[in-house]
Structures are given as C-alpha cells and as structure tokens.
C-alpha cells in the first residue's frame, strides 16, 4: 500500500517509504523494490508464496509471476505444490482459483508459447505462474553465453525473456534466495525489471571471501527459535 507497484517507479522514493514503516530495510539491493521474508525452514515458505500470489492478484489485479527455485529438487517440489489436486496445493480453499486455477509455466516447456497471452474479444484473464530453476540458468550463462530463455523462439517471435520483460505487472518470487543471490543467472534475471521482488530464505546472508554479509532488505523475520517456541518446528 505504501509504494506504487508499477514499471519504472522511483526506487529511491519507494525505499524511503518502506524504511518509514520497516527500519530494517536499508537497501533493496536491486534496481527494483525487493523485500526479503526471513523464515525458518519448516514454517511454510511455499504456502506464503501462494498467499503472495493470491493477495496481489485479488488486491492489485497482478496476473504475472516468476518464481525462482535454487535447484532441481525444489523446482520439482514447487511445480507439484502449485498444481491442483496435489497434497500440498498452495491455493487450497481460495475460491477464485477453484474455478480458474493459475496456469503453471515450467522452465522445461515454455518455448511452445503457452505462457504468452494473446488478446481476444473477452480480454485477458487468469494468472500465469512461471517456475524456473536458477541452477539450470546459471549453467547456461557460463562463458558469457545467453541463457536459453533469452534466445529467440520461433513460436513467440521474440525471446520469452523479452516477452516477460515487457509485462507491466511481473512480480519476481525467489525461493531460498541466499543460495544464488550473487550468481550470473540472477544478474540476468534482474534484467526482467519486475515491479516487485519477494525473497524467501531461512538464511538471510551470503558468504563472501570468508565473511558473512547480511541481507539489507529483510522486512520480516521469523527465526528458528520462534518457530520452535510456536510449535511449528520440533526441537532437535
């Protein structure tokens, strides 16, 4: 509510507005507003991602989301959890999505153009959730190569990356963001210029040259000690 969610918004102004309410945020650390939710493992980060998507769609009309997984295991888990009629479906009980569930566009089969909207007589509707594996993108950008998502697709007429970067309502969600924050793949993804970044991690810091660098954009923290006290996580 306190910042404007739009392409090319004044990032400095947005940071001041966020700092007035959340002094822990000293820098977005990106060229767009990006906030980190530091949550202990086991308290439901994936479900919170689903809540972000449902809330932003209902209150702001946002329909395009790009979810980054740190590796193949979590990538596959996220696809399962975002798929209807699975045990841990994140949109369970959300009436709007019961009739028209979000379409999942995985990083393995976006090239057919299924994530590209075409306008029709009845306008555009529905939510698109792109789920990509950053470790695969990192492998593709080695040796200054462009990742596959940036290469021209004959089905789309441009690269899928180019299509996404033109969207005026793209929100980036980063799962376990501490694992790949400084990677080449994420630098490429930053060029999507989303209107908002939401990071989730249990470890809001990166290791650099033997020292620990804490995130500067933590807006909410829920550490392991709190999770144990509240009974979400068993004592080891």
Short mmCIF file of C-alpha atoms in Angstrom, two decimals:
data_model
loop_
_atom_site.label_atom_id
_atom_site.label_comp_id
_atom_site.label_asym_id
_atom_site.label_seq_id
_atom_site.Cartn_x
_atom_site.Cartn_y
_atom_site.Cartn_z
CA UNK A 1 0.00 0.00 0.00
CA UNK A 2 2.86 2.43 0.68
CA UNK A 3 4.72 2.10 -2.64
CA UNK A 4 3.43 2.25 -6.19
CA UNK A 5 3.67 -1.10 -7.96
CA UNK A 6 4.48 -0.03 -11.49
CA UNK A 7 7.21 -0.41 -14.07
CA UNK A 8 9.98 2.16 -13.80
CA UNK A 9 8.81 3.52 -10.43
CA UNK A 10 11.22 5.69 -8.42
CA UNK A 11 13.19 3.11 -6.41
CA UNK A 12 14.73 5.72 -4.08
CA UNK A 13 11.30 7.08 -3.20
CA UNK A 14 9.98 3.55 -2.64
CA UNK A 15 12.91 2.76 -0.31
CA UNK A 16 12.19 5.85 1.81
CA UNK A 17 8.54 4.86 2.09
CA UNK A 18 9.38 1.30 3.14
CA UNK A 19 12.04 2.48 5.63
CA UNK A 20 9.47 4.74 7.33
CA UNK A 21 7.49 1.60 8.27
CA UNK A 22 10.25 -1.04 8.34
CA UNK A 23 13.62 0.40 9.52
CA UNK A 24 15.34 -3.00 8.99
CA UNK A 25 15.20 -2.40 5.23
CA UNK A 26 18.24 -0.26 4.43
CA UNK A 27 18.60 -1.13 0.73
CA UNK A 28 16.59 -3.13 -1.83
CA UNK A 29 19.93 -4.35 -3.28
CA UNK A 30 18.33 -4.42 -6.75
CA UNK A 31 17.11 -1.96 -9.38
CA UNK A 32 13.51 -2.55 -8.27
CA UNK A 33 11.77 -2.80 -4.87
CA UNK A 34 12.75 -6.17 -3.39
CA UNK A 35 11.89 -7.37 0.12
CA UNK A 36 13.08 -10.43 2.00
CA UNK A 37 10.99 -12.57 4.35
CA UNK A 38 13.46 -14.45 6.56
CA UNK A 39 11.54 -17.53 7.69
CA UNK A 40 12.77 -20.67 9.43
CA UNK A 41 12.67 -23.85 7.36
CA UNK A 42 9.50 -25.80 8.02
CA UNK A 43 7.05 -22.95 8.68
CA UNK A 44 5.57 -22.82 5.17
CA UNK A 45 7.56 -20.63 2.76
CA UNK A 46 5.86 -22.23 -0.26
CA UNK A 47 2.41 -21.60 1.20
CA UNK A 48 3.40 -17.97 1.81
CA UNK A 49 4.39 -17.72 -1.85
CA UNK A 50 0.91 -18.92 -2.76
CA UNK A 51 -0.54 -16.30 -0.38
CA UNK A 52 1.55 -13.54 -2.03
CA UNK A 53 0.22 -14.53 -5.45
CA UNK A 54 -3.41 -14.79 -4.34
CA UNK A 55 -3.24 -11.49 -2.42
CA UNK A 56 -1.52 -9.50 -5.18
CA UNK A 57 -3.96 -10.86 -7.74
CA UNK A 58 -7.04 -10.07 -5.64
CA UNK A 59 -5.98 -6.62 -4.37
CA UNK A 60 -3.82 -5.28 -7.23
CA UNK A 61 -5.02 -7.31 -10.22
CA UNK A 62 -1.48 -8.65 -10.83
CA UNK A 63 -1.51 -11.74 -13.04
CA UNK A 64 2.10 -12.49 -13.99
CA UNK A 65 4.54 -14.12 -11.58
CA UNK A 66 8.05 -15.53 -12.00
CA UNK A 67 9.17 -18.00 -9.32
CA UNK A 68 12.86 -18.94 -8.99
CA UNK A 69 13.91 -22.24 -7.41
CA UNK A 70 17.54 -22.77 -6.28
CA UNK A 71 17.90 -26.31 -7.66
CA UNK A 72 16.15 -29.18 -9.45
CA UNK A 73 14.74 -30.77 -6.27
CA UNK A 74 12.99 -27.60 -5.08
CA UNK A 75 11.97 -26.77 -8.68
CA UNK A 76 10.12 -30.08 -8.97
CA UNK A 77 8.60 -29.63 -5.49
CA UNK A 78 7.33 -26.13 -6.37
CA UNK A 79 5.71 -27.37 -9.58
CA UNK A 80 3.94 -30.12 -7.59
CA UNK A 81 2.79 -27.70 -4.85
CA UNK A 82 1.39 -25.24 -7.42
CA UNK A 83 -0.52 -28.00 -9.27
CA UNK A 84 -4.21 -28.53 -8.30
CA UNK A 85 -5.26 -31.77 -6.57
CA UNK A 86 -1.82 -32.43 -5.06
CA UNK A 87 -1.34 -32.99 -1.28
CA UNK A 88 0.30 -29.60 -0.55
CA UNK A 89 -1.53 -27.46 -3.13
CA UNK A 90 -0.81 -23.83 -2.12
CA UNK A 91 -4.13 -22.39 -3.36
CA UNK A 92 -6.34 -24.84 -1.46
CA UNK A 93 -9.55 -23.10 -0.36
CA UNK A 94 -9.13 -19.95 -2.47
CA UNK A 95 -12.49 -19.64 -4.22
CA UNK A 96 -11.28 -17.52 -7.16
CA UNK A 97 -8.68 -20.14 -8.08
CA UNK A 98 -11.00 -23.13 -7.63
CA UNK A 99 -12.76 -22.33 -10.92
CA UNK A 100 -9.82 -20.79 -12.79
CA UNK A 101 -6.54 -22.06 -11.25
CA UNK A 102 -3.31 -20.26 -12.15
CA UNK A 103 -1.56 -21.69 -15.20
CA UNK A 104 1.87 -23.06 -14.38
CA UNK A 105 4.58 -22.48 -17.00
CA UNK A 106 7.66 -24.55 -16.05
CA UNK A 107 11.16 -23.75 -17.27
CA UNK A 108 11.18 -27.00 -19.25
CA UNK A 109 8.37 -26.28 -21.70
CA UNK A 110 7.77 -22.54 -22.04
CA UNK A 111 9.18 -22.44 -25.58
CA UNK A 112 5.93 -23.57 -27.19
CA UNK A 113 4.49 -20.17 -26.27
CA UNK A 114 1.94 -21.37 -23.70
CA UNK A 115 2.89 -18.53 -21.35
CA UNK A 116 2.36 -15.82 -23.98
CA UNK A 117 -1.03 -14.16 -23.83
CA UNK A 118 -2.96 -13.24 -26.92
CA UNK A 119 -5.73 -10.67 -26.67
CA UNK A 120 -9.21 -11.85 -27.59
CA UNK A 121 -12.74 -10.43 -27.66
CA UNK A 122 -13.22 -11.10 -23.98
CA UNK A 123 -9.95 -9.53 -22.81
CA UNK A 124 -7.26 -11.33 -20.84
CA UNK A 125 -7.87 -13.29 -17.68
CA UNK A 126 -6.22 -15.80 -15.41
CA UNK A 127 -2.93 -15.89 -13.53
CA UNK A 128 0.34 -17.15 -15.02
CA UNK A 129 2.99 -18.58 -12.67
CA UNK A 130 6.36 -19.21 -14.34
CA UNK A 131 8.60 -21.57 -12.36
CA UNK A 132 12.30 -21.71 -13.31
CA UNK A 133 15.37 -23.43 -11.90
CA UNK A 134 18.18 -20.89 -11.36
CA UNK A 135 20.91 -23.57 -11.25
CA UNK A 136 19.98 -24.50 -14.82
CA UNK A 137 20.09 -20.83 -15.89
CA UNK A 138 23.49 -20.45 -14.16
CA UNK A 139 24.80 -23.44 -16.13
CA UNK A 140 23.60 -21.84 -19.38
CA UNK A 141 25.29 -18.47 -18.79
CA UNK A 142 28.78 -19.90 -18.30
CA UNK A 143 31.31 -18.47 -20.72
CA UNK A 144 29.19 -15.35 -21.32
CA UNK A 145 26.52 -17.38 -23.13
CA UNK A 146 22.95 -16.07 -23.07
CA UNK A 147 20.57 -18.34 -21.14
CA UNK A 148 18.05 -20.25 -23.25
CA UNK A 149 15.20 -18.03 -22.03
CA UNK A 150 16.95 -15.08 -23.77
CA UNK A 151 17.23 -16.80 -27.14
CA UNK A 152 14.80 -16.16 -29.98
CA UNK A 153 11.81 -18.51 -30.02
CA UNK A 154 10.21 -19.16 -33.41
CA UNK A 155 6.85 -19.82 -31.75
CA UNK A 156 6.82 -16.47 -29.95
CA UNK A 157 8.62 -14.26 -32.49
CA UNK A 158 10.94 -12.93 -29.76
CA UNK A 159 12.67 -14.46 -26.76
CA UNK A 160 10.47 -15.47 -23.84
CA UNK A 161 12.67 -13.23 -21.68
CA UNK A 162 11.89 -10.27 -23.93
CA UNK A 163 8.16 -11.01 -23.70
CA UNK A 164 8.29 -11.19 -19.88
CA UNK A 165 10.41 -8.03 -19.56
CA UNK A 166 7.69 -6.03 -21.39
CA UNK A 167 4.96 -7.04 -18.95
CA UNK A 168 3.84 -4.19 -16.70
CA UNK A 169 2.75 -6.43 -13.81
CA UNK A 170 5.53 -9.02 -13.40
CA UNK A 171 6.38 -9.98 -9.78
CA UNK A 172 9.54 -11.99 -9.05
CA UNK A 173 9.48 -14.53 -6.18
CA UNK A 174 12.82 -16.00 -5.10
CA UNK A 175 12.84 -19.19 -3.01
CA UNK A 176 15.97 -19.84 -0.90
CA UNK A 177 17.44 -16.68 -2.42
CA UNK A 178 20.65 -16.79 -0.33
CA UNK A 179 21.89 -19.71 -2.46
CA UNK A 180 22.08 -17.79 -5.74
CA UNK A 181 21.89 -14.09 -4.90
CA UNK A 182 25.29 -13.25 -6.37
CA UNK A 183 25.14 -15.65 -9.33
CA UNK A 184 25.35 -14.73 -13.01
CA UNK A 185 21.93 -16.25 -13.62
CA UNK A 186 20.27 -13.92 -11.15
CA UNK A 187 22.01 -10.91 -12.68
CA UNK A 188 20.41 -11.95 -15.97
CA UNK A 189 17.01 -12.40 -14.31
CA UNK A 190 17.26 -8.91 -12.74
CA UNK A 191 17.03 -7.53 -16.28
CA UNK A 192 13.38 -8.62 -16.36
CA UNK A 193 12.76 -5.39 -14.39
CA UNK A 194 9.81 -6.70 -12.37
CA UNK A 195 7.61 -4.29 -10.44
CA UNK A 196 8.36 -6.12 -7.17
CA UNK A 197 10.73 -8.77 -5.83
CA UNK A 198 9.85 -11.03 -2.89
CA UNK A 199 12.65 -13.13 -1.43
CA UNK A 200 12.18 -16.05 0.97
CA UNK A 201 15.02 -17.68 2.85
CA UNK A 202 15.89 -19.20 6.22
CA UNK A 203 19.43 -17.78 5.89
CA UNK A 204 19.29 -14.04 5.06
CA UNK A 205 23.02 -13.71 4.43
CA UNK A 206 25.64 -14.60 1.85
CA UNK A 207 29.15 -15.91 2.40
CA UNK A 208 31.77 -13.80 0.64
CA UNK A 209 35.56 -14.20 0.96
CA UNK A 210 35.28 -15.87 4.35
CA UNK A 211 32.95 -13.25 5.80
CA UNK A 212 29.16 -13.13 6.21
CA UNK A 213 27.16 -10.37 4.57
CA UNK A 214 23.60 -10.00 5.91
CA UNK A 215 20.75 -9.04 3.57
CA UNK A 216 19.83 -5.36 3.73
CA UNK A 217 16.21 -5.80 2.67
CA UNK A 218 14.72 -8.03 5.41
CA UNK A 219 11.19 -6.76 6.03
CA UNK A 220 10.05 -9.62 8.29
CA UNK A 221 11.93 -12.17 10.34
CA UNK A 222 10.70 -15.39 11.94
CA UNK A 223 13.76 -17.31 13.18
CA UNK A 224 14.09 -20.97 14.17
CA UNK A 225 13.81 -20.11 17.88
CA UNK A 226 10.36 -18.54 17.31
CA UNK A 227 9.27 -21.47 15.14
CA UNK A 228 10.25 -23.91 17.89
CA UNK A 229 8.50 -21.86 20.59
CA UNK A 230 5.31 -21.74 18.49
CA UNK A 231 5.47 -25.47 17.78
CA UNK A 232 5.95 -25.33 14.01
CA UNK A 233 9.33 -27.00 14.20
CA UNK A 234 10.27 -29.84 16.58
CA UNK A 235 13.26 -29.41 18.86
CA UNK A 236 16.24 -31.37 17.51
#
